[in-house]
Amino acid sequence: RHGLGARVVACVGTVQPRKRVEHVIAAFVQAGLAARGWELAVAGRLRPGYAPPWLTSLPPGVRWLGPLDDQALRALYGAAAIAVSASEYEGFGLTTCEAMASGCAVVAVATSSIPEVVGDAGVLVARSDPALLADALLRLTADPVARTALGAAARARAAGFTWDQTARGTRRVYEEVLACA
């Protein structure tokens, strides 16, 4: 539907300042991935009232897909070899976990909840810095064996994040609080 090629890096989530999509775009450009045949597909809804400057002048190899329905989002994750997030704050990191569940190798920032979600099943960088993100992207795009191994580890790790597990954990917390009362 979107005519993406065989080498896709995905960046998914609500587009708003804290997601730092411009850092992902800068990293993609800095790494020279378009010249190596990779595309960066950015997908998500725009936060109302936010109009990022990059939307008017996308660099070569960068595609803006906008908001995607569930089926198209699954297809994007299925097509992507790598998913990247430059956000320095996530309550959980749902899009990172979705990408992992789809078998994408992930690159994300090692802050807030992301290290708990990603663990050792992805590449974590210290901060949302285009140079750090570019280095991680270069390593993964250049090493298909590592990329495949991380994708498999990501899928296995994401399988542990279920709604049943969340409900059981929440119940345990309530039981502990009630036992102390």
C-alpha positions as YAML, in Angstrom:
chain: A
units: angstrom
residues:
- id: 1
  name: ARG
  ca: [0.00, 0.00, 0.00]
- id: 2
  name: HIS
  ca: [2.83, 2.41, 0.78]
- id: 3
  name: GLY
  ca: [5.31, 0.99, -1.70]
- id: 4
  name: LEU
  ca: [8.06, 0.43, 0.84]
- id: 5
  name: GLY
  ca: [11.15, -1.44, -0.26]
- id: 6
  name: ALA
  ca: [12.88, -4.43, 1.28]
- id: 7
  name: ARG
  ca: [15.05, -2.47, 3.76]
- id: 8
  name: VAL
  ca: [12.84, -0.58, 6.18]
- id: 9
  name: VAL
  ca: [13.51, 1.18, 9.46]
- id: 10
  name: ALA
  ca: [10.27, 2.10, 11.26]
- id: 11
  name: CYS
  ca: [9.63, 4.96, 13.66]
- id: 12
  name: VAL
  ca: [6.12, 4.69, 15.10]
- id: 13
  name: GLY
  ca: [4.17, 6.71, 17.64]
- id: 14
  name: THR
  ca: [2.23, 9.88, 18.19]
- id: 15
  name: VAL
  ca: [4.28, 12.65, 16.64]
- id: 16
  name: GLN
  ca: [4.89, 15.24, 19.33]
- id: 17
  name: PRO
  ca: [7.97, 17.08, 20.63]
- id: 18
  name: ARG
  ca: [8.91, 14.53, 23.32]
- id: 19
  name: LYS
  ca: [9.12, 11.71, 20.77]
- id: 20
  name: ARG
  ca: [12.02, 13.50, 19.05]
- id: 21
  name: VAL
  ca: [11.28, 12.14, 15.61]
- id: 22
  name: GLU
  ca: [13.59, 14.81, 14.22]
- id: 23
  name: HIS
  ca: [16.47, 13.00, 16.00]
- id: 24
  name: VAL
  ca: [15.54, 9.74, 14.28]
- id: 25
  name: ILE
  ca: [15.47, 11.51, 10.91]
- id: 26
  name: ALA
  ca: [18.81, 13.21, 11.60]
- id: 27
  name: ALA
  ca: [20.33, 9.86, 12.64]
- id: 28
  name: PHE
  ca: [19.04, 8.16, 9.48]
- id: 29
  name: VAL
  ca: [20.58, 10.93, 7.35]
- id: 30
  name: GLN
  ca: [23.84, 11.02, 9.34]
- id: 31
  name: ALA
  ca: [24.22, 7.25, 8.94]
- id: 32
  name: GLY
  ca: [23.80, 7.59, 5.16]
- id: 33
  name: LEU
  ca: [21.23, 4.81, 5.12]
- id: 34
  name: ALA
  ca: [19.27, 6.04, 2.10]
- id: 35
  name: ALA
  ca: [22.43, 5.66, -0.03]
- id: 36
  name: ARG
  ca: [22.66, 2.07, 1.26]
- id: 37
  name: GLY
  ca: [19.12, 1.28, 0.09]
- id: 38
  name: TRP
  ca: [17.28, 1.73, 3.41]
- id: 39
  name: GLU
  ca: [14.05, 3.67, 3.94]
- id: 40
  name: LEU
  ca: [12.85, 5.31, 7.14]
- id: 41
  name: ALA
  ca: [9.07, 5.00, 7.49]
- id: 42
  name: VAL
  ca: [7.61, 7.40, 10.08]
- id: 43
  name: ALA
  ca: [4.05, 6.55, 11.14]
- id: 44
  name: GLY
  ca: [1.63, 7.90, 13.71]
- id: 45
  name: ARG
  ca: [-0.87, 10.60, 14.30]
- id: 46
  name: LEU
  ca: [0.19, 14.20, 14.76]
- id: 47
  name: ARG
  ca: [-0.50, 15.66, 18.18]
- id: 48
  name: PRO
  ca: [-3.20, 18.30, 17.64]
- id: 49
  name: GLY
  ca: [-1.64, 21.70, 17.05]
- id: 50
  name: TYR
  ca: [1.85, 20.31, 16.38]
- id: 51
  name: ALA
  ca: [3.37, 20.80, 12.94]
- id: 52
  name: PRO
  ca: [7.00, 19.63, 12.94]
- id: 53
  name: PRO
  ca: [9.18, 21.44, 10.39]
- id: 54
  name: TRP
  ca: [10.52, 18.17, 8.97]
- id: 55
  name: LEU
  ca: [7.08, 17.37, 7.53]
- id: 56
  name: THR
  ca: [7.55, 19.98, 4.80]
- id: 57
  name: SER
  ca: [10.98, 18.80, 3.62]
- id: 58
  name: LEU
  ca: [11.72, 15.13, 4.14]
- id: 59
  name: PRO
  ca: [15.23, 14.00, 3.26]
- id: 60
  name: PRO
  ca: [15.79, 11.28, 0.66]
- id: 61
  name: GLY
  ca: [14.73, 7.87, 1.89]
- id: 62
  name: VAL
  ca: [12.40, 9.21, 4.60]
- id: 63
  name: ARG
  ca: [8.69, 8.52, 4.19]
- id: 64
  name: TRP
  ca: [5.84, 10.04, 6.22]
- id: 65
  name: LEU
  ca: [2.99, 7.49, 6.38]
- id: 66
  name: GLY
  ca: [0.77, 9.34, 8.86]
- id: 67
  name: PRO
  ca: [-1.66, 7.48, 11.10]
- id: 68
  name: LEU
  ca: [-2.09, 3.78, 10.30]
- id: 69
  name: ASP
  ca: [-4.95, 1.43, 11.13]
- id: 70
  name: ASP
  ca: [-4.13, -1.80, 12.98]
- id: 71
  name: GLN
  ca: [-3.71, -3.86, 9.83]
- id: 72
  name: ALA
  ca: [-1.40, -1.34, 8.17]
- id: 73
  name: LEU
  ca: [0.61, -0.97, 11.39]
- id: 74
  name: ARG
  ca: [1.10, -4.75, 11.57]
- id: 75
  name: ALA
  ca: [2.20, -4.71, 7.93]
- id: 76
  name: LEU
  ca: [4.71, -1.93, 8.64]
- id: 77
  name: TYR
  ca: [6.20, -3.79, 11.60]
- id: 78
  name: GLY
  ca: [6.29, -6.94, 9.47]
- id: 79
  name: ALA
  ca: [8.15, -5.12, 6.71]
- id: 80
  name: ALA
  ca: [10.60, -3.37, 9.04]
- id: 81
  name: ALA
  ca: [13.91, -4.96, 9.97]
- id: 82
  name: ILE
  ca: [14.57, -2.29, 12.59]
- id: 83
  name: ALA
  ca: [12.36, -0.05, 14.70]
- id: 84
  name: VAL
  ca: [13.81, 3.05, 16.34]
- id: 85
  name: SER
  ca: [12.54, 5.40, 19.03]
- id: 86
  name: ALA
  ca: [14.30, 8.57, 20.18]
- id: 87
  name: SER
  ca: [11.83, 9.34, 22.98]
- id: 88
  name: GLU
  ca: [13.42, 9.98, 26.37]
- id: 89
  name: TYR
  ca: [10.18, 9.45, 28.27]
- id: 90
  name: GLU
  ca: [7.70, 6.62, 27.91]
- id: 91
  name: GLY
  ca: [5.21, 5.38, 30.46]
- id: 92
  name: PHE
  ca: [5.60, 1.87, 29.07]
- id: 93
  name: GLY
  ca: [6.89, 1.94, 25.51]
- id: 94
  name: LEU
  ca: [4.00, 0.28, 23.74]
- id: 95
  name: THR
  ca: [5.24, 0.92, 20.20]
- id: 96
  name: THR
  ca: [8.67, -0.44, 21.13]
- id: 97
  name: CYS
  ca: [7.04, -3.57, 22.57]
- id: 98
  name: GLU
  ca: [4.82, -3.92, 19.47]
- id: 99
  name: ALA
  ca: [7.88, -3.71, 17.21]
- id: 100
  name: MET
  ca: [9.66, -6.30, 19.36]
- id: 101
  name: ALA
  ca: [6.63, -8.63, 19.21]
- id: 102
  name: SER
  ca: [6.83, -8.38, 15.42]
- id: 103
  name: GLY
  ca: [10.47, -9.44, 15.41]
- id: 104
  name: CYS
  ca: [12.05, -6.06, 14.70]
- id: 105
  name: ALA
  ca: [15.49, -5.34, 16.06]
- id: 106
  name: VAL
  ca: [14.99, -2.19, 18.14]
- id: 107
  name: VAL
  ca: [17.06, 0.89, 18.87]
- id: 108
  name: ALA
  ca: [15.81, 3.04, 21.74]
- id: 109
  name: VAL
  ca: [16.93, 5.43, 24.44]
- id: 110
  name: ALA
  ca: [17.87, 3.88, 27.81]
- id: 111
  name: THR
  ca: [15.61, 6.07, 29.93]
- id: 112
  name: SER
  ca: [12.28, 5.80, 31.76]
- id: 113
  name: SER
  ca: [10.55, 2.44, 31.19]
- id: 114
  name: ILE
  ca: [12.38, 1.50, 28.00]
- id: 115
  name: PRO
  ca: [15.25, -0.51, 29.53]
- id: 116
  name: GLU
  ca: [12.68, -2.61, 31.41]
- id: 117
  name: VAL
  ca: [10.80, -3.32, 28.20]
- id: 118
  name: VAL
  ca: [13.80, -3.86, 25.90]
- id: 119
  name: GLY
  ca: [16.21, -5.52, 28.31]
- id: 120
  name: ASP
  ca: [19.07, -7.09, 26.37]
- id: 121
  name: ALA
  ca: [16.84, -7.75, 23.35]
- id: 122
  name: GLY
  ca: [17.70, -4.48, 21.59]
- id: 123
  name: VAL
  ca: [20.24, -1.70, 21.29]
- id: 124
  name: LEU
  ca: [19.87, 0.99, 23.94]
- id: 125
  name: VAL
  ca: [21.65, 4.34, 23.62]
- id: 126
  name: ALA
  ca: [22.37, 6.66, 26.55]
- id: 127
  name: ARG
  ca: [20.36, 9.64, 25.33]
- id: 128
  name: SER
  ca: [18.35, 10.95, 22.40]
- id: 129
  name: ASP
  ca: [21.36, 12.03, 20.40]
- id: 130
  name: PRO
  ca: [21.37, 11.69, 16.60]
- id: 131
  name: ALA
  ca: [25.03, 10.59, 16.59]
- id: 132
  name: LEU
  ca: [24.36, 7.77, 19.09]
- id: 133
  name: LEU
  ca: [21.25, 6.69, 17.21]
- id: 134
  name: ALA
  ca: [23.13, 6.82, 13.87]
- id: 135
  name: ASP
  ca: [25.91, 4.62, 15.24]
- id: 136
  name: ALA
  ca: [23.38, 2.04, 16.49]
- id: 137
  name: LEU
  ca: [21.53, 2.09, 13.16]
- id: 138
  name: LEU
  ca: [24.76, 1.68, 11.22]
- id: 139
  name: ARG
  ca: [25.78, -1.33, 13.31]
- id: 140
  name: LEU
  ca: [22.41, -3.04, 12.84]
- id: 141
  name: THR
  ca: [22.05, -2.31, 9.14]
- id: 142
  name: ALA
  ca: [25.59, -3.58, 8.50]
- id: 143
  name: ASP
  ca: [25.17, -6.82, 10.46]
- id: 144
  name: PRO
  ca: [22.20, -8.95, 9.32]
- id: 145
  name: VAL
  ca: [23.17, -11.78, 11.68]
- id: 146
  name: ALA
  ca: [23.06, -9.51, 14.75]
- id: 147
  name: ARG
  ca: [19.87, -7.89, 13.45]
- id: 148
  name: THR
  ca: [18.17, -11.28, 13.06]
- id: 149
  name: ALA
  ca: [19.35, -12.45, 16.49]
- id: 150
  name: LEU
  ca: [18.07, -9.27, 18.15]
- id: 151
  name: GLY
  ca: [14.76, -9.61, 16.32]
- id: 152
  name: ALA
  ca: [14.33, -13.15, 17.66]
- id: 153
  name: ALA
  ca: [15.33, -12.09, 21.19]
- id: 154
  name: ALA
  ca: [12.94, -9.14, 20.96]
- id: 155
  name: ARG
  ca: [10.03, -11.37, 19.91]
- id: 156
  name: ALA
  ca: [10.72, -13.73, 22.84]
- id: 157
  name: ARG
  ca: [11.02, -10.87, 25.35]
- id: 158
  name: ALA
  ca: [7.86, -9.14, 24.13]
- id: 159
  name: ALA
  ca: [5.91, -12.39, 24.57]
- id: 160
  name: GLY
  ca: [6.34, -11.94, 28.32]
- id: 161
  name: PHE
  ca: [4.39, -8.68, 28.34]
- id: 162
  name: THR
  ca: [0.77, -9.79, 28.40]
- id: 163
  name: TRP
  ca: [-2.41, -8.27, 29.79]
- id: 164
  name: ASP
  ca: [-2.86, -11.36, 32.00]
- id: 165
  name: GLN
  ca: [0.60, -10.81, 33.50]
- id: 166
  name: THR
  ca: [-0.23, -7.13, 34.06]
- id: 167
  name: ALA
  ca: [-3.51, -8.00, 35.77]
- id: 168
  name: ARG
  ca: [-1.81, -10.55, 38.05]
- id: 169
  name: GLY
  ca: [0.90, -8.03, 38.99]
- id: 170
  name: THR
  ca: [-1.68, -5.34, 39.70]
- id: 171
  name: ARG
  ca: [-3.64, -7.74, 41.86]
- id: 172
  name: ARG
  ca: [-0.49, -8.61, 43.84]
- id: 173
  name: VAL
  ca: [0.10, -4.92, 44.55]
- id: 174
  name: TYR
  ca: [-3.48, -4.49, 45.78]
- id: 175
  name: GLU
  ca: [-3.16, -7.58, 47.98]
- id: 176
  name: GLU
  ca: [0.10, -6.26, 49.48]
- id: 177
  name: VAL
  ca: [-1.48, -2.88, 50.21]
- id: 178
  name: LEU
  ca: [-4.54, -4.50, 51.79]
- id: 179
  name: ALA
  ca: [-2.34, -6.77, 53.91]
- id: 180
  name: CYS
  ca: [-0.59, -3.70, 55.33]
- id: 181
  name: ALA
  ca: [-3.85, -1.91, 56.14]
...
